[in-house]
Short mmCIF file of C-alpha atoms in Angstrom, two decimals:
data_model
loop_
_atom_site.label_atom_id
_atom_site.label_comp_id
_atom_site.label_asym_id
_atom_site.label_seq_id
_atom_site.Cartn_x
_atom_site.Cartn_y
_atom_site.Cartn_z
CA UNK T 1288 55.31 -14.71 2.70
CA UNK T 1289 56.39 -14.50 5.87
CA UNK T 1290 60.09 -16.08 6.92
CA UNK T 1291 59.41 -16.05 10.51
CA UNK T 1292 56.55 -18.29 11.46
CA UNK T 1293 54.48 -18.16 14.68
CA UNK T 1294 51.47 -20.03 15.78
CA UNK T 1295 47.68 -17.90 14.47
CA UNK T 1296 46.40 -18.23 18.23
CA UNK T 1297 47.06 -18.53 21.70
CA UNK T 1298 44.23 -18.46 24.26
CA UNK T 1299 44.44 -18.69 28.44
CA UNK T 1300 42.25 -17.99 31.40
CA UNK T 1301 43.09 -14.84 33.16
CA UNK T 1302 46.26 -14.98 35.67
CA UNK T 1303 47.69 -17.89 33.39
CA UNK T 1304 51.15 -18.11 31.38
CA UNK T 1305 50.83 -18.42 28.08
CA UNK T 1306 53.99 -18.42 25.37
CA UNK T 1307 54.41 -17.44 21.46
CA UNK T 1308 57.20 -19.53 19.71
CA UNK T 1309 58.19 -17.53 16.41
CA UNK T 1310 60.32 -19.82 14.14
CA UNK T 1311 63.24 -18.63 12.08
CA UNK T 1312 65.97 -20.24 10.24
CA UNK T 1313 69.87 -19.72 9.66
CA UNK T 1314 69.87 -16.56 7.76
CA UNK T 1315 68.08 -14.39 10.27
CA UNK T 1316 67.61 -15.92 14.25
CA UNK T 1317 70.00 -18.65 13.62
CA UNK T 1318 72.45 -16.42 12.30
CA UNK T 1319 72.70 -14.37 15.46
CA UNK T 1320 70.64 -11.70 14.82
CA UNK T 1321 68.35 -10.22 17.63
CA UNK T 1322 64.75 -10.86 17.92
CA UNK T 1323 61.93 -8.17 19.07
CA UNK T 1324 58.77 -8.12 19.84
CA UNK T 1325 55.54 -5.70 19.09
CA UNK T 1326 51.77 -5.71 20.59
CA UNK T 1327 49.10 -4.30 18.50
CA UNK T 1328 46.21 -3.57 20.54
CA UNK T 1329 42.41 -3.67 18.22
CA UNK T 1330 42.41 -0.46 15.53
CA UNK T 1331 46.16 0.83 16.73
CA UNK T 1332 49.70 1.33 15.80
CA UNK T 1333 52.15 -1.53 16.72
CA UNK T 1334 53.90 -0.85 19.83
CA UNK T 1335 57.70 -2.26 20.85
CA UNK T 1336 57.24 -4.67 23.78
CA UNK T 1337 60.65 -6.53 23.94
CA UNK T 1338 63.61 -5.55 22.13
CA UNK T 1339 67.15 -7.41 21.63
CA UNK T 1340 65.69 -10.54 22.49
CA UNK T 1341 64.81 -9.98 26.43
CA UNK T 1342 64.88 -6.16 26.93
CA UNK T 1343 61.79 -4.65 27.78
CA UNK T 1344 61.45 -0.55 26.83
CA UNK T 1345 60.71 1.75 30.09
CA UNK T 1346 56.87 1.03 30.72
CA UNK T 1347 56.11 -2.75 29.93
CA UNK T 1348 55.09 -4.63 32.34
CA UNK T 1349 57.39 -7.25 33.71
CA UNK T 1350 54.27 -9.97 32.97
CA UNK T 1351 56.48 -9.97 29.62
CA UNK T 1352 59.54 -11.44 28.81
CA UNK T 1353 61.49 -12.82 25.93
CA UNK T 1354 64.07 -15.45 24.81
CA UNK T 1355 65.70 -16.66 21.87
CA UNK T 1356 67.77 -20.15 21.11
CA UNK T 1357 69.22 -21.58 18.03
CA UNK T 1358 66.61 -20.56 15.03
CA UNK T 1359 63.79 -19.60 17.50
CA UNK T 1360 62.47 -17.65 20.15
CA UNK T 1361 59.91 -16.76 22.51
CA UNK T 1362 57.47 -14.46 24.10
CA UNK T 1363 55.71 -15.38 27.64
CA UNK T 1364 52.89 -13.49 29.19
CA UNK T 1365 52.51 -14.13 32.93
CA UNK T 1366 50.10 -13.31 35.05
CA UNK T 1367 47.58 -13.17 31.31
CA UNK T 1368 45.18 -10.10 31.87
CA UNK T 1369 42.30 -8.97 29.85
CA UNK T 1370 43.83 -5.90 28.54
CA UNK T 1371 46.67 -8.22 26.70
CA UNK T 1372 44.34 -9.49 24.45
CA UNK T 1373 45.84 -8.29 21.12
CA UNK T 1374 48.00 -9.39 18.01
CA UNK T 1375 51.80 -9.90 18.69
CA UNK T 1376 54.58 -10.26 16.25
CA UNK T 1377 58.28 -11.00 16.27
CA UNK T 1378 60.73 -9.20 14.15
CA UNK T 1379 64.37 -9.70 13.19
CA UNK T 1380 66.79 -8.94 10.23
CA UNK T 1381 67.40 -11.43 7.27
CA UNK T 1382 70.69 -11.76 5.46
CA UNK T 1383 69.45 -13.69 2.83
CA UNK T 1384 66.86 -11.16 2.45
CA UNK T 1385 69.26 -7.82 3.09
CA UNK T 1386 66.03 -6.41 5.02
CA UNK T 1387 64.15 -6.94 8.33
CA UNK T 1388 61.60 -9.73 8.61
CA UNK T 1389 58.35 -9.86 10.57
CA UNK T 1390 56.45 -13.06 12.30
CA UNK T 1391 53.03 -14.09 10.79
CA UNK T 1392 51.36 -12.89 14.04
CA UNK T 1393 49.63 -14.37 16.99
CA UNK T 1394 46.63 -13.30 18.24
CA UNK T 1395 45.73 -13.66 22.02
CA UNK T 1396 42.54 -14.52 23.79
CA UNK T 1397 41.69 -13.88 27.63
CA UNK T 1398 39.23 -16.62 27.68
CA UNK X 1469 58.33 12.74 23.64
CA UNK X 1470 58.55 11.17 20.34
CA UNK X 1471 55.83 11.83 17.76
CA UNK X 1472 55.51 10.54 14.66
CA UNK X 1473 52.92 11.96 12.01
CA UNK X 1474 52.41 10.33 8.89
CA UNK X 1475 50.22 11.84 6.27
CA UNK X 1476 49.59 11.81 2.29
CA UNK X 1477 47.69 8.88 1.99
CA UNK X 1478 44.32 8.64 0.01
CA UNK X 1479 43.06 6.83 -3.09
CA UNK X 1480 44.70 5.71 -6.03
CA UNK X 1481 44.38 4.31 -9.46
CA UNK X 1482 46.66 1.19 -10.15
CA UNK X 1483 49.79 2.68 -11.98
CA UNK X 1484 49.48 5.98 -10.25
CA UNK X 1485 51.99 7.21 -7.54
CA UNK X 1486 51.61 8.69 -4.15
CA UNK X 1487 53.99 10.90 -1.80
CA UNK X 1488 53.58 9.95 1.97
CA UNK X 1489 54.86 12.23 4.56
CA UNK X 1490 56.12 11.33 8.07
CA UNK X 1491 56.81 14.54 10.61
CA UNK X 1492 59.57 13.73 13.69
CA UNK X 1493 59.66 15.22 16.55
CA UNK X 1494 61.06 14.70 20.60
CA UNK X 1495 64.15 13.18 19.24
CA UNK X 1496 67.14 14.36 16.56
CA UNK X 1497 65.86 13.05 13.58
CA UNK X 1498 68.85 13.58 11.70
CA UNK X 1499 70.89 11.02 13.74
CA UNK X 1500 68.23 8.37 13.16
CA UNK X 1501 67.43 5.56 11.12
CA UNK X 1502 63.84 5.82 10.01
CA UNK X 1503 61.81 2.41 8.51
CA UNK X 1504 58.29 2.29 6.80
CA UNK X 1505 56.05 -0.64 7.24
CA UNK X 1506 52.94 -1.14 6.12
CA UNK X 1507 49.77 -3.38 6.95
CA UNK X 1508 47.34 -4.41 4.34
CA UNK X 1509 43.76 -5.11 5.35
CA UNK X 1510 43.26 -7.98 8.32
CA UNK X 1511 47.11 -8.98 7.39
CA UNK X 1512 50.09 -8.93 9.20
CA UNK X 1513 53.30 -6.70 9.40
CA UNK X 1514 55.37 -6.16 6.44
CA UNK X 1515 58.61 -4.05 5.75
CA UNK X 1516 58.62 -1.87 3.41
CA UNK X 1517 61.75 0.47 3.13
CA UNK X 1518 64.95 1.97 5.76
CA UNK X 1519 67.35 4.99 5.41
CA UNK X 1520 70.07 5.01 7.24
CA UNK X 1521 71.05 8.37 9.16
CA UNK X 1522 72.82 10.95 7.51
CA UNK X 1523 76.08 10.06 9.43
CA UNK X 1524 75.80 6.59 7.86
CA UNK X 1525 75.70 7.72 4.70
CA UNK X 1526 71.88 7.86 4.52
CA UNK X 1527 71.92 5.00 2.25
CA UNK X 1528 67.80 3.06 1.49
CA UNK X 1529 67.23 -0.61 1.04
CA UNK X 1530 63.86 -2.40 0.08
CA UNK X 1531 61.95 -5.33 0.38
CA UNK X 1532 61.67 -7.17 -2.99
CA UNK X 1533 58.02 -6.22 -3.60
CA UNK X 1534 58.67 -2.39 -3.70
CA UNK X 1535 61.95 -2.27 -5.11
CA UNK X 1536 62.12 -0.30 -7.90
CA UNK X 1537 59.14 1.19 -7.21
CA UNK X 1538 59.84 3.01 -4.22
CA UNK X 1539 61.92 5.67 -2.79
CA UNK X 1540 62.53 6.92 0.97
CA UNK X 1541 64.31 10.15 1.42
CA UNK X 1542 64.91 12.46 4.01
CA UNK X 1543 64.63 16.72 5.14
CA UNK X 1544 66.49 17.25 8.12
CA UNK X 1545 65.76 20.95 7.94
CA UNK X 1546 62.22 19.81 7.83
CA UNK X 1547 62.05 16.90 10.69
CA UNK X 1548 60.56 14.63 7.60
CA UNK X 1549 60.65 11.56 6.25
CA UNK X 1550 58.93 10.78 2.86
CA UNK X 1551 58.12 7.11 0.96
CA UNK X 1552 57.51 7.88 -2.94
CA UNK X 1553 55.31 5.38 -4.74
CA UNK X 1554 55.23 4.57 -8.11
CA UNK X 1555 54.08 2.13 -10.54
CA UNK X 1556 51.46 1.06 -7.63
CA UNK X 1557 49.42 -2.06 -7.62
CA UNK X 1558 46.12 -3.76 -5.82
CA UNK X 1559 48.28 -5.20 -3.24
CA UNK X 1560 49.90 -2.09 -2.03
CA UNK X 1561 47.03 -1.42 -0.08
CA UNK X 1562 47.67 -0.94 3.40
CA UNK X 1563 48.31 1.44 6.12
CA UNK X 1564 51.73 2.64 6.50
CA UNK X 1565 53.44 3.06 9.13
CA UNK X 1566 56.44 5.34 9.95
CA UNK X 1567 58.76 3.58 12.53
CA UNK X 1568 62.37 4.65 13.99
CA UNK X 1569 64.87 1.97 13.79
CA UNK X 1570 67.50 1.25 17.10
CA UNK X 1571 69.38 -1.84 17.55
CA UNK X 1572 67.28 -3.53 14.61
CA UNK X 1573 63.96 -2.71 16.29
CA UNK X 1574 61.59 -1.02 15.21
CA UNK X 1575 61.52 1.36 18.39
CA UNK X 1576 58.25 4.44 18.02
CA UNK X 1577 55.79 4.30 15.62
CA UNK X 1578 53.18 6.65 14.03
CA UNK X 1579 49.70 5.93 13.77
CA UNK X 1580 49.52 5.28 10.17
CA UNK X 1581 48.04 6.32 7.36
CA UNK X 1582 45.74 4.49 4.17
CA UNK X 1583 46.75 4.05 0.84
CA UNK X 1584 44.12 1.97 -1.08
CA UNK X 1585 44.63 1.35 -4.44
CA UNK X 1586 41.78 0.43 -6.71
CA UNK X 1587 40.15 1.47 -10.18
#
């Protein structure tokens, strides 16, 4: 069971925002520690798609950005595309746990 | 550029054990930390297993599920990283993946490979 909780689905018309909450608690994003975030596109490895909470890695598109506050954070897509439609998932590092926890997973639909 | 190949997977029978392989290369393996993570069937993400660099003191932790049960180790002379599975169960199933680990992200991955365990 996961600790960090996001919603199953998000869905938006093409050229829309659309946003993933992923919802933590006080012994992993409310206790300071970063937040990333991975795309999996259909039948392939994760990939890294923000990373310490608002970083992107050389290559992602600025379309995605990401932000964190108290026991949360966020992923936005801007400018939604067909080729983002995929599973996303957050990831950060649990002290209660002593390990590194992952989101339930969103997917995303370009209606 | 970074690849990472895993390999070893296969079937097998509940109780049995399994070695999976993971080959480095574009980056100094020894200096990194190296995760595994693995992804049962239509599921999500899930953690398996770190080691720390050999620098800092290569220790391993585990999530709960596969402690006990499972080992990571390391050949730097060999660019490889290995997950040993014992005692395994049903719900190991999954692909695993081989990930690095920088800043508490999990930064490349491999492509995976599928353990199914079943009778």
């Amino acid at each position: 069971q996961s600790v960090l909780t996001q919603p199953p689905s998000v869905s938006g018309a093409p050229g829309q925002r659309v946003t993933i909450s992923c919802t933590g608690s006080s012994s992993n994003i409310g206790a300071g520690f970063d937040v990333h975030w991975y795309q999996q596109l259909p039948g392939t490895a994760p990939k890294l798609l923000i990373y310490s909470n608002s970083n992107r890695p050389s290559g992602v598109p600025d379309r995605f950005s990401g932000s964190k506050s108290g026991t949360s954070a966020s992923l936005a897509i801007t400018g939604l595309q067909a080729e983002d439609e995929a599973d996303y998932y957050c990831q950060s590092y649990d002290s209660s746990l002593s390990g590194y926890v992952f989101g339930t997973g969103t997917k995303v639909t370009v209606l | 550029e970074v690849q990472l190949v895993e390999s070893g997977g296969g079937l097998v029978r509940p109780g049995g054990s399994l070695r999976l392989s993971c080959g480095a290369s574009g980056f100094t393996f020894s200096n990194a930390w190296m995760s595994w993570v693995r992804q049962a069937p239509g599921k999500g993400l899930e953690w398996v297993g770190r080691i720390k660099s050999q620098t800092d003191g290569g220790t391993t932790d585990f999530a709960a599920p596969v402690k006990g049960r499972f080992t990571i180790s390391r050949d730097a002379s060999k660019n490889t990283l290995y997950l040993q599975m014992n005692s395994l169960k049903t719900e190991d199933t999954a692909v695993y993946y081989c990930t690095t680990v920088s800043g508490g992200s999990h930064y490349y991955w491999g492509q995976g490979t599928l353990v199914t365990v079943s009778s």
